[in-house]
mmCIF file of C-alpha atoms and ligand atoms in Angstrom:
data_model
loop_
_atom_site.group_PDB
_atom_site.id
_atom_site.type_symbol
_atom_site.label_atom_id
_atom_site.label_comp_id
_atom_site.label_asym_id
_atom_site.label_seq_id
_atom_site.Cartn_x
_atom_site.Cartn_y
_atom_site.Cartn_z
ATOM 1 C CA UNK A 27 76.348 73.989 99.727
ATOM 2 C CA UNK A 28 80.028 73.501 98.755
ATOM 3 C CA UNK A 29 81.712 76.208 96.845
ATOM 4 C CA UNK A 30 84.940 74.772 96.409
ATOM 5 C CA UNK A 31 85.089 71.735 93.623
ATOM 6 C CA UNK A 32 87.982 69.602 95.511
ATOM 7 C CA UNK A 33 90.926 70.304 94.076
ATOM 8 C CA UNK A 34 89.829 70.705 90.110
ATOM 9 C CA UNK A 35 90.135 73.684 88.530
ATOM 10 C CA UNK A 36 87.634 76.189 85.964
ATOM 11 C CA UNK A 37 87.535 78.006 82.973
ATOM 12 C CA UNK A 38 85.851 78.871 79.983
ATOM 13 C CA UNK A 39 85.010 76.641 76.927
ATOM 14 C CA UNK A 40 86.358 77.748 73.836
ATOM 15 C CA UNK A 41 85.705 75.447 70.296
ATOM 16 C CA UNK A 42 88.718 73.295 70.343
ATOM 17 C CA UNK A 43 86.704 71.869 73.132
ATOM 18 C CA UNK A 44 82.898 71.096 71.242
ATOM 19 C CA UNK A 45 84.728 67.138 70.541
ATOM 20 C CA UNK A 46 85.522 66.974 74.461
ATOM 21 C CA UNK A 47 82.223 67.875 75.784
ATOM 22 C CA UNK A 48 80.272 66.340 73.704
ATOM 23 C CA UNK A 49 81.899 62.753 74.733
ATOM 24 C CA UNK A 50 80.995 63.152 78.281
ATOM 25 C CA UNK A 51 77.507 64.894 76.865
ATOM 26 C CA UNK A 52 76.315 61.852 74.739
ATOM 27 C CA UNK A 53 77.803 59.183 77.795
ATOM 28 C CA UNK A 54 74.969 61.415 79.556
ATOM 29 C CA UNK A 55 72.261 61.853 78.723
ATOM 30 C CA UNK A 56 69.030 60.255 76.458
ATOM 31 C CA UNK A 57 68.791 62.890 74.106
ATOM 32 C CA UNK A 58 72.036 64.136 73.744
ATOM 33 C CA UNK A 59 73.248 68.527 72.450
ATOM 34 C CA UNK A 60 74.559 67.840 69.302
ATOM 35 C CA UNK A 61 78.203 70.090 67.776
ATOM 36 C CA UNK A 62 76.376 72.566 66.408
ATOM 37 C CA UNK A 63 73.957 73.700 69.013
ATOM 38 C CA UNK A 64 77.094 73.250 71.748
ATOM 39 C CA UNK A 65 78.838 75.461 68.773
ATOM 40 C CA UNK A 66 75.812 77.703 68.757
ATOM 41 C CA UNK A 67 76.626 78.872 72.889
ATOM 42 C CA UNK A 68 80.372 79.381 72.565
ATOM 43 C CA UNK A 69 79.151 83.049 71.192
ATOM 44 C CA UNK A 70 78.629 86.676 72.903
ATOM 45 C CA UNK A 71 75.872 85.840 75.422
ATOM 46 C CA UNK A 72 76.383 83.051 75.971
ATOM 47 C CA UNK A 73 78.957 81.087 78.570
ATOM 48 C CA UNK A 74 80.105 77.170 78.425
ATOM 49 C CA UNK A 75 82.620 76.661 81.904
ATOM 50 C CA UNK A 76 84.190 73.539 82.495
ATOM 51 C CA UNK A 77 85.959 72.355 85.622
ATOM 52 C CA UNK A 78 89.103 70.172 84.221
ATOM 53 C CA UNK A 79 91.493 67.820 85.706
ATOM 54 C CA UNK A 80 94.402 69.752 87.401
ATOM 55 C CA UNK A 81 97.590 69.346 84.784
ATOM 56 C CA UNK A 82 94.991 67.973 82.803
ATOM 57 C CA UNK A 83 92.405 71.795 80.678
ATOM 58 C CA UNK A 84 92.256 68.995 78.075
ATOM 59 C CA UNK A 85 90.279 66.597 79.890
ATOM 60 C CA UNK A 86 86.583 67.371 81.346
ATOM 61 C CA UNK A 87 84.787 66.614 84.015
ATOM 62 C CA UNK A 88 82.197 68.757 83.975
ATOM 63 C CA UNK A 89 80.721 71.798 81.675
ATOM 64 C CA UNK A 90 77.307 73.935 82.392
ATOM 65 C CA UNK A 91 76.252 76.564 79.979
ATOM 66 C CA UNK A 92 74.346 79.841 80.927
ATOM 67 C CA UNK A 93 73.331 82.613 78.578
ATOM 68 C CA UNK A 94 72.136 86.154 80.335
ATOM 69 C CA UNK A 95 70.043 88.419 79.015
ATOM 70 C CA UNK A 96 67.670 91.279 80.037
ATOM 71 C CA UNK A 97 67.833 91.198 83.474
ATOM 72 C CA UNK A 98 67.398 87.520 83.658
ATOM 73 C CA UNK A 99 69.909 84.399 83.104
ATOM 74 C CA UNK A 100 69.065 80.314 82.156
ATOM 75 C CA UNK A 101 70.679 77.666 82.562
ATOM 76 C CA UNK A 102 70.972 75.683 80.069
ATOM 77 C CA UNK A 103 72.835 72.332 80.468
ATOM 78 C CA UNK A 104 74.646 71.132 83.507
ATOM 79 C CA UNK A 105 76.392 67.993 83.416
ATOM 80 C CA UNK A 106 79.539 65.521 85.421
ATOM 81 C CA UNK A 107 81.160 63.082 84.160
ATOM 82 C CA UNK A 108 79.864 59.570 85.486
ATOM 83 C CA UNK A 109 83.245 58.786 87.519
ATOM 84 C CA UNK A 110 83.296 61.918 89.146
ATOM 85 C CA UNK A 111 79.534 61.810 90.344
ATOM 86 C CA UNK A 112 78.941 62.493 94.005
ATOM 87 C CA UNK A 113 81.253 64.679 94.791
ATOM 88 C CA UNK A 114 79.946 68.056 94.845
ATOM 89 C CA UNK A 115 81.262 69.038 91.798
ATOM 90 C CA UNK A 116 77.384 70.128 90.250
ATOM 91 C CA UNK A 117 77.315 71.950 93.937
ATOM 92 C CA UNK A 118 80.405 73.846 92.767
ATOM 93 C CA UNK A 119 79.851 74.944 89.252
ATOM 94 C CA UNK A 120 76.151 75.640 89.276
ATOM 95 C CA UNK A 121 77.300 77.669 92.334
ATOM 96 C CA UNK A 122 79.754 80.136 89.683
ATOM 97 C CA UNK A 123 77.251 79.393 86.958
ATOM 98 C CA UNK A 124 74.821 81.827 89.458
ATOM 99 C CA UNK A 125 77.007 83.532 90.268
ATOM 100 C CA UNK A 126 78.409 84.757 86.878
ATOM 101 C CA UNK A 127 74.757 85.452 86.236
ATOM 102 C CA UNK A 128 74.603 88.005 89.125
ATOM 103 C CA UNK A 129 77.625 89.357 87.377
ATOM 104 C CA UNK A 130 75.925 89.496 84.372
ATOM 105 C CA UNK A 131 73.220 91.624 85.641
ATOM 106 C CA UNK A 132 70.860 88.777 86.042
ATOM 107 C CA UNK A 133 68.003 89.117 88.608
ATOM 108 C CA UNK A 134 66.489 85.517 88.261
ATOM 109 C CA UNK A 135 67.824 82.119 86.788
ATOM 110 C CA UNK A 136 65.587 79.836 85.439
ATOM 111 C CA UNK A 137 66.601 76.380 84.194
ATOM 112 C CA UNK A 138 64.026 73.280 83.100
ATOM 113 C CA UNK A 139 64.926 69.794 84.222
ATOM 114 C CA UNK A 140 63.132 66.482 83.326
ATOM 115 C CA UNK A 141 60.264 65.658 86.014
ATOM 116 C CA UNK A 142 62.084 62.559 86.008
ATOM 117 C CA UNK A 143 65.789 63.611 86.250
ATOM 118 C CA UNK A 144 65.821 63.329 90.646
ATOM 119 C CA UNK A 145 69.023 64.044 91.820
ATOM 120 C CA UNK A 146 69.486 67.104 89.083
ATOM 121 C CA UNK A 147 65.657 68.120 91.087
ATOM 122 C CA UNK A 148 67.397 67.470 94.142
ATOM 123 C CA UNK A 149 70.624 69.640 93.412
ATOM 124 C CA UNK A 150 68.474 72.350 92.464
ATOM 125 C CA UNK A 151 66.000 72.717 95.474
ATOM 126 C CA UNK A 152 68.947 72.352 97.487
ATOM 127 C CA UNK A 153 70.717 75.741 95.703
ATOM 128 C CA UNK A 154 67.557 77.342 95.981
ATOM 129 C CA UNK A 155 65.642 76.628 92.759
ATOM 130 C CA UNK A 156 61.762 76.485 93.263
ATOM 131 C CA UNK A 157 58.974 75.036 91.011
ATOM 132 C CA UNK A 158 57.215 77.778 88.900
ATOM 133 C CA UNK A 159 55.818 75.748 86.285
ATOM 134 C CA UNK A 160 55.337 72.643 83.916
ATOM 135 C CA UNK A 161 56.008 72.033 80.280
ATOM 136 C CA UNK A 162 54.242 69.452 79.423
ATOM 137 C CA UNK A 163 55.254 67.121 77.075
ATOM 138 C CA UNK A 164 58.316 69.151 76.541
ATOM 139 C CA UNK A 165 61.302 66.621 76.753
ATOM 140 C CA UNK A 166 61.474 63.130 74.327
ATOM 141 C CA UNK A 167 62.186 59.916 75.494
ATOM 142 C CA UNK A 168 62.244 56.078 74.023
ATOM 143 C CA UNK A 169 58.955 55.617 74.334
ATOM 144 C CA UNK A 170 57.602 59.375 73.736
ATOM 145 C CA UNK A 171 57.323 62.672 75.453
ATOM 146 C CA UNK A 172 57.578 63.963 79.429
ATOM 147 C CA UNK A 173 57.081 66.862 80.931
ATOM 148 C CA UNK A 174 59.510 69.567 82.061
ATOM 149 C CA UNK A 175 59.392 71.424 85.569
ATOM 150 C CA UNK A 176 60.490 74.462 85.428
ATOM 151 C CA UNK A 177 62.759 76.151 88.204
ATOM 152 C CA UNK A 178 63.849 79.376 88.878
ATOM 153 C CA UNK A 179 66.198 81.069 91.600
ATOM 154 C CA UNK A 180 66.303 84.751 92.734
ATOM 155 C CA UNK A 181 69.820 85.403 92.282
ATOM 156 C CA UNK A 182 70.248 87.933 95.054
ATOM 157 C CA UNK A 183 67.886 85.493 97.727
ATOM 158 C CA UNK A 184 70.340 82.887 97.113
ATOM 159 C CA UNK A 185 73.532 84.871 97.777
ATOM 160 C CA UNK A 186 72.428 86.009 101.199
HETATM 161 C C1 LIG B 221 72.946 65.764 88.069
HETATM 162 C C2 LIG B 221 74.918 65.861 87.688
HETATM 163 C C3 LIG B 221 74.848 67.047 87.021
HETATM 164 C C4 LIG B 221 74.788 65.697 89.107
HETATM 165 O O1 LIG B 221 76.012 66.224 89.559
HETATM 166 P P1 LIG B 221 76.924 65.688 90.461
HETATM 167 O O2 LIG B 221 78.736 66.460 90.477
HETATM 168 O O3 LIG B 221 76.969 64.663 91.242
HETATM 169 O O4 LIG B 221 76.173 66.076 91.855
HETATM 170 P P2 LIG B 221 77.069 66.955 93.189
HETATM 171 O O5 LIG B 221 78.224 66.033 93.313
HETATM 172 O O6 LIG B 221 76.970 68.201 92.854
HETATM 173 O O7 LIG B 221 75.513 66.935 94.300
HETATM 174 C C5 LIG B 221 74.686 67.682 94.445
HETATM 175 C C6 LIG B 221 73.482 67.492 95.020
HETATM 176 O O8 LIG B 221 72.702 66.710 93.571
HETATM 177 C C7 LIG B 221 71.855 65.976 94.591
HETATM 178 N N1 LIG B 221 72.334 64.393 94.374
HETATM 179 C C8 LIG B 221 73.828 63.995 93.179
HETATM 180 N N2 LIG B 221 73.891 63.013 92.842
HETATM 181 C C9 LIG B 221 72.745 62.813 92.641
HETATM 182 C C10 LIG B 221 71.602 61.399 93.290
HETATM 183 N N3 LIG B 221 72.743 59.954 92.604
HETATM 184 N N4 LIG B 221 70.597 60.366 94.041
HETATM 185 C C11 LIG B 221 70.352 61.603 94.433
HETATM 186 N N5 LIG B 221 70.899 62.744 94.876
HETATM 187 C C12 LIG B 221 71.623 63.795 93.851
HETATM 188 C C13 LIG B 221 71.779 66.037 96.009
HETATM 189 O O9 LIG B 221 71.428 66.722 96.419
HETATM 190 C C14 LIG B 221 73.255 66.840 96.231
HETATM 191 O O10 LIG B 221 73.330 66.980 97.821
HETATM 192 P P3 LIG B 221 73.924 66.485 98.905
HETATM 193 O O11 LIG B 221 75.456 65.393 97.932
HETATM 194 O O12 LIG B 221 74.357 66.880 100.291
HETATM 195 O O13 LIG B 221 73.237 64.707 98.776
HETATM 196 C C15 LIG B 221 75.039 64.810 87.604
HETATM 197 O O14 LIG B 221 74.422 62.928 87.931
HETATM 198 C C16 LIG B 221 74.733 64.240 85.943
HETATM 199 O O15 LIG B 221 75.589 65.168 85.201
HETATM 200 N N6 LIG B 221 73.597 63.891 85.255
HETATM 201 C C17 LIG B 221 73.679 63.274 83.977
HETATM 202 C C18 LIG B 221 73.286 65.127 83.366
HETATM 203 C C19 LIG B 221 71.848 65.568 84.158
HETATM 204 O O16 LIG B 221 71.069 65.057 83.661
HETATM 205 N N7 LIG B 221 71.892 67.240 84.421
HETATM 206 C C20 LIG B 221 71.130 68.276 84.376
HETATM 207 C C21 LIG B 221 70.452 68.496 83.554
HETATM 208 S S1 LIG B 221 68.562 69.826 84.460
#
């Protein structure tokens, strides 16, 4: 798994980044997060990390969101702008977020992913996440609902 981002720098997001993140979010998901949800993640207990263009920290290429508490980390969002996919950016962001989870004393990282999202499931499986359950009808779709696959990774095993 690549631990570099092809030269793209990483930084923590702040409230000034919300509009730029939402531009990527809205072109990436059928049911994107709202500004209120995103703002709610820029506070203690959460971390929003951004990969951006070298030399322009407001030009957002991808972002990932985690929460961590009581020995558990949750991956709440991971998204790469459509023009920058397939370059290893998500793999890089995810390995950074997993390292952050460890530093925040989490033993395990959990996530939910739409069962139709084969590229994300492939990414998570490659990194070491395993399916631990299904939440039926968890996500809305244009036709109705879709199940979530719940995945988990033991962070200590991942680092070894
Ligand atoms: C899923 C997503 C984050 C992947 O981002 P990315 O930067 O293109 O991914 P990477 O280049 O780091 O690829 C890492 C791995 O992901 C998987 N992957 C990425 N794109 C894929 C595709 N189109 N088809 C199949 N697998 C894919 C592969 O396992 C890949 O490893 P490989 O290159 O060795 O084959 C990106 O497609 C995205 O932002 N999608 C929309 C938002 C989303 O669905 N987020 C996940 C929410 S749970």
